[in-house]
XYZ file of N, CA and C in Angstrom:
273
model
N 157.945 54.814 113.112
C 159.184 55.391 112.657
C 160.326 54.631 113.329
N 161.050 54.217 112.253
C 162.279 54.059 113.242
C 163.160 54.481 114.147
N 163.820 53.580 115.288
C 164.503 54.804 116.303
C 165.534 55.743 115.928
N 166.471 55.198 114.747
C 167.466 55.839 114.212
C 166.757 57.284 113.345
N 165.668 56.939 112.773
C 164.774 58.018 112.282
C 164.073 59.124 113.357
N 163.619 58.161 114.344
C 163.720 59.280 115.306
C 164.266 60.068 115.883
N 165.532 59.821 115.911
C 166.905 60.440 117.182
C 167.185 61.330 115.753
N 167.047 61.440 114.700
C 167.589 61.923 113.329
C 166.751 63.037 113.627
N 165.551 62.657 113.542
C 164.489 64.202 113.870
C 164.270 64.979 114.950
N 164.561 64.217 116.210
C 164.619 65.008 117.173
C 166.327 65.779 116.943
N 167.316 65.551 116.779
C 168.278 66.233 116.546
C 168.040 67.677 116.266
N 167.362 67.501 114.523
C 167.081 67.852 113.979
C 165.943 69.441 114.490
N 165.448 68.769 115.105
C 164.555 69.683 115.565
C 165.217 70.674 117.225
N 166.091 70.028 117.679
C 166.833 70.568 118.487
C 167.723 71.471 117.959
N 168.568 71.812 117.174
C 169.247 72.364 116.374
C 168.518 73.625 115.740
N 167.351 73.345 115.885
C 166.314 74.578 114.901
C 166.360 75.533 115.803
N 166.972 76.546 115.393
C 166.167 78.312 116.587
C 165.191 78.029 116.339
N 164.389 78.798 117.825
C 163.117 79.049 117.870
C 162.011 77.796 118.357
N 162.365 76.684 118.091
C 162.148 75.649 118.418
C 162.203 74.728 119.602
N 161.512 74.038 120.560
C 162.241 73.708 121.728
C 161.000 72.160 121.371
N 161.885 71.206 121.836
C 161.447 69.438 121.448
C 160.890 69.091 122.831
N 159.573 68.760 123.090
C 158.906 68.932 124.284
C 158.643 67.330 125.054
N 158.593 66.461 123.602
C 158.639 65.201 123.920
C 157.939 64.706 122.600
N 157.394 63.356 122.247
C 156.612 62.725 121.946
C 154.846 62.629 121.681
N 154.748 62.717 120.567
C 152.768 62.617 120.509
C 152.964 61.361 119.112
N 151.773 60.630 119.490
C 151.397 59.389 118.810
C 149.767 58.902 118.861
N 149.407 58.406 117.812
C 148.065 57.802 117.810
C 148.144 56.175 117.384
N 147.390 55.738 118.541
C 147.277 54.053 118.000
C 146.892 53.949 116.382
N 147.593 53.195 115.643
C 147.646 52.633 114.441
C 145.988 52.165 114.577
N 144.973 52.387 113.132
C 144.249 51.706 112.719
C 144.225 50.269 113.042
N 143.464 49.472 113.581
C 143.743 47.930 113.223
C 144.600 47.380 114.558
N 145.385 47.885 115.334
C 145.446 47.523 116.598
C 145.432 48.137 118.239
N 145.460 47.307 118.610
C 145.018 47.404 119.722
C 145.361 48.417 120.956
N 144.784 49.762 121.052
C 145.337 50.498 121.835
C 146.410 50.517 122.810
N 145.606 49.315 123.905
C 146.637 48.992 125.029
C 148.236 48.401 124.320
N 148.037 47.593 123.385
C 149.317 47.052 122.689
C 150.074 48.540 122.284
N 149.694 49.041 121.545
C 149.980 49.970 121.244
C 150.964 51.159 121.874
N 149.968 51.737 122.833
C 150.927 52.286 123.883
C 151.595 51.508 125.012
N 151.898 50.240 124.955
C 152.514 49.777 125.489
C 154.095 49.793 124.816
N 153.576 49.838 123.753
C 155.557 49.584 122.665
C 155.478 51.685 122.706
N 154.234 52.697 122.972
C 154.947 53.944 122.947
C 155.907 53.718 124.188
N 155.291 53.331 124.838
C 156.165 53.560 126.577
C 157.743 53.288 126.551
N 157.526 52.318 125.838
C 159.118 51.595 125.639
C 159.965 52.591 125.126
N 159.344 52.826 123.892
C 160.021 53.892 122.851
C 160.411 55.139 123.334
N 159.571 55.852 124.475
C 159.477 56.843 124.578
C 160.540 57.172 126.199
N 160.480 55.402 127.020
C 161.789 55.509 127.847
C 163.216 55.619 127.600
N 163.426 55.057 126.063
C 164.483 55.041 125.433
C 164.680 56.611 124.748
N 163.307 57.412 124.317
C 163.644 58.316 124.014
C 164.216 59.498 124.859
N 163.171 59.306 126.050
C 163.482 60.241 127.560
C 165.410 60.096 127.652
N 165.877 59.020 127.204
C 167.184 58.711 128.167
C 168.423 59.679 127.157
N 167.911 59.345 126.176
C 168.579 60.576 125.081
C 167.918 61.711 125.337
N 167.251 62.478 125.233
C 166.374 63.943 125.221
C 166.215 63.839 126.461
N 166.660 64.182 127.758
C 165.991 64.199 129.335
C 165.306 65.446 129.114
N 165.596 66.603 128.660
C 164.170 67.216 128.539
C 163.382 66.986 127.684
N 162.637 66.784 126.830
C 161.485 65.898 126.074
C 160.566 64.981 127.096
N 160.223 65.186 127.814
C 159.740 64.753 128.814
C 157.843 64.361 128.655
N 157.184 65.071 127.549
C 155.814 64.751 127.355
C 155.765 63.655 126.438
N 154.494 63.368 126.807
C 154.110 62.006 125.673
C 152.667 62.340 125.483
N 152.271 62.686 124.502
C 151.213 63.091 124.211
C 150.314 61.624 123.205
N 149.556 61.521 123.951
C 149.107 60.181 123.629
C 147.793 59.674 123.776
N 146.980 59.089 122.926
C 145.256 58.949 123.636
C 144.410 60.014 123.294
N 143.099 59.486 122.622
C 141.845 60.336 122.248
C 140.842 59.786 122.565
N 139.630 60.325 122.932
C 138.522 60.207 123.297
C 137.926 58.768 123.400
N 138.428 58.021 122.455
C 138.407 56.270 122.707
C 138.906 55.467 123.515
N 140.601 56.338 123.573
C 141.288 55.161 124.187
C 142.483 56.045 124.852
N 141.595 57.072 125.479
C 142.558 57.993 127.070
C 143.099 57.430 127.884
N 142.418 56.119 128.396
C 142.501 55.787 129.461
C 143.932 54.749 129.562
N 143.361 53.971 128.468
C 144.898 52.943 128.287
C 146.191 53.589 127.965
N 146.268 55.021 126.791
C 147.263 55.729 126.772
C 147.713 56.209 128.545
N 147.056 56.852 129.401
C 147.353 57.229 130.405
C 148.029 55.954 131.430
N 147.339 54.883 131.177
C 148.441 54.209 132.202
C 149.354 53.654 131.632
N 149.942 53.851 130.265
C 151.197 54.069 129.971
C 152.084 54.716 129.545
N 151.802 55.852 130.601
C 152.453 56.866 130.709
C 151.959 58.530 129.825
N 151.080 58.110 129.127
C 150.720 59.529 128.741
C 150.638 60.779 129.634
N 150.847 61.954 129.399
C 151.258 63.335 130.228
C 150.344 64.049 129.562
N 149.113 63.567 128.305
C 149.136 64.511 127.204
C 148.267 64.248 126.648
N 146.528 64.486 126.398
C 145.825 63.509 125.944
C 144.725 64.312 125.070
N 144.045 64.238 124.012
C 143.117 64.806 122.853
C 141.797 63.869 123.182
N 140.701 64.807 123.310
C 139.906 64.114 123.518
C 138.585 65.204 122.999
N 138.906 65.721 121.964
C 137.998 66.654 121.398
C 136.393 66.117 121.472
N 136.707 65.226 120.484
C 135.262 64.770 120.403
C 134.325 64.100 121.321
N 134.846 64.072 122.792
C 134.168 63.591 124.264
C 133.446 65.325 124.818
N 134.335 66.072 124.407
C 133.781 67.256 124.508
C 133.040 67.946 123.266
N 133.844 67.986 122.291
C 132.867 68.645 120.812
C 131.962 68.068 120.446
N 131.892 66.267 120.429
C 131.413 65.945 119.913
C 131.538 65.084 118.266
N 131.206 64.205 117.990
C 131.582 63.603 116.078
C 131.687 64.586 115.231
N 132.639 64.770 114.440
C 131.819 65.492 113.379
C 132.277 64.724 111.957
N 131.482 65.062 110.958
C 131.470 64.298 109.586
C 132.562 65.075 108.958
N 133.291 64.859 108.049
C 134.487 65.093 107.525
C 133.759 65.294 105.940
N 134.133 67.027 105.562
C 133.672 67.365 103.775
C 134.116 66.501 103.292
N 133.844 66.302 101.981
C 135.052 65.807 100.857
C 134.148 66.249 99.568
């Protein structure tokens, strides 16, 4: 998303009663490379911290790739299926 798209939605979502903007959650894109990945969240998400100082989480990293989200900076991490386990998806 773009940053101007972002600062548009977090506004956005600040403005809402009932609502409180806690920070940031993201999943590495298909096709590259985790560490790359949360390396450009970190960026994004220092620039976002400096506008929103409370927004402070970054929810980031699943059961594949916790570890690289966490040393850049993740606060926030999904890792269902290290605990649940795979599961096959209906269709």
């Amino acid at each position: 998303m773009p940053s101007q798209e972002l600062t548009k939605l977090a506004d956005s979502v600040i403005s809402t009663a009932g609502i409180q903007l806690m920070g940031l959650m993201a999943v590495a894109p298909l096709g590259v490379e985790a560490d790359k990945a949360f390396a450009e969240l970190a960026v994004i998400h220092g620039a976002f911290s400096a506008n929103f100082p409370n927004a402070t989480a970054l929810s980031a990293g699943m059961s594949g790739d916790y570890e690289s989200a966490i040393s850049h900076g993740a606060t926030h991490i999904r890792v269902g299926s290290s605990i649940l386990g795979s599961r096959t998806l209906a269709m």
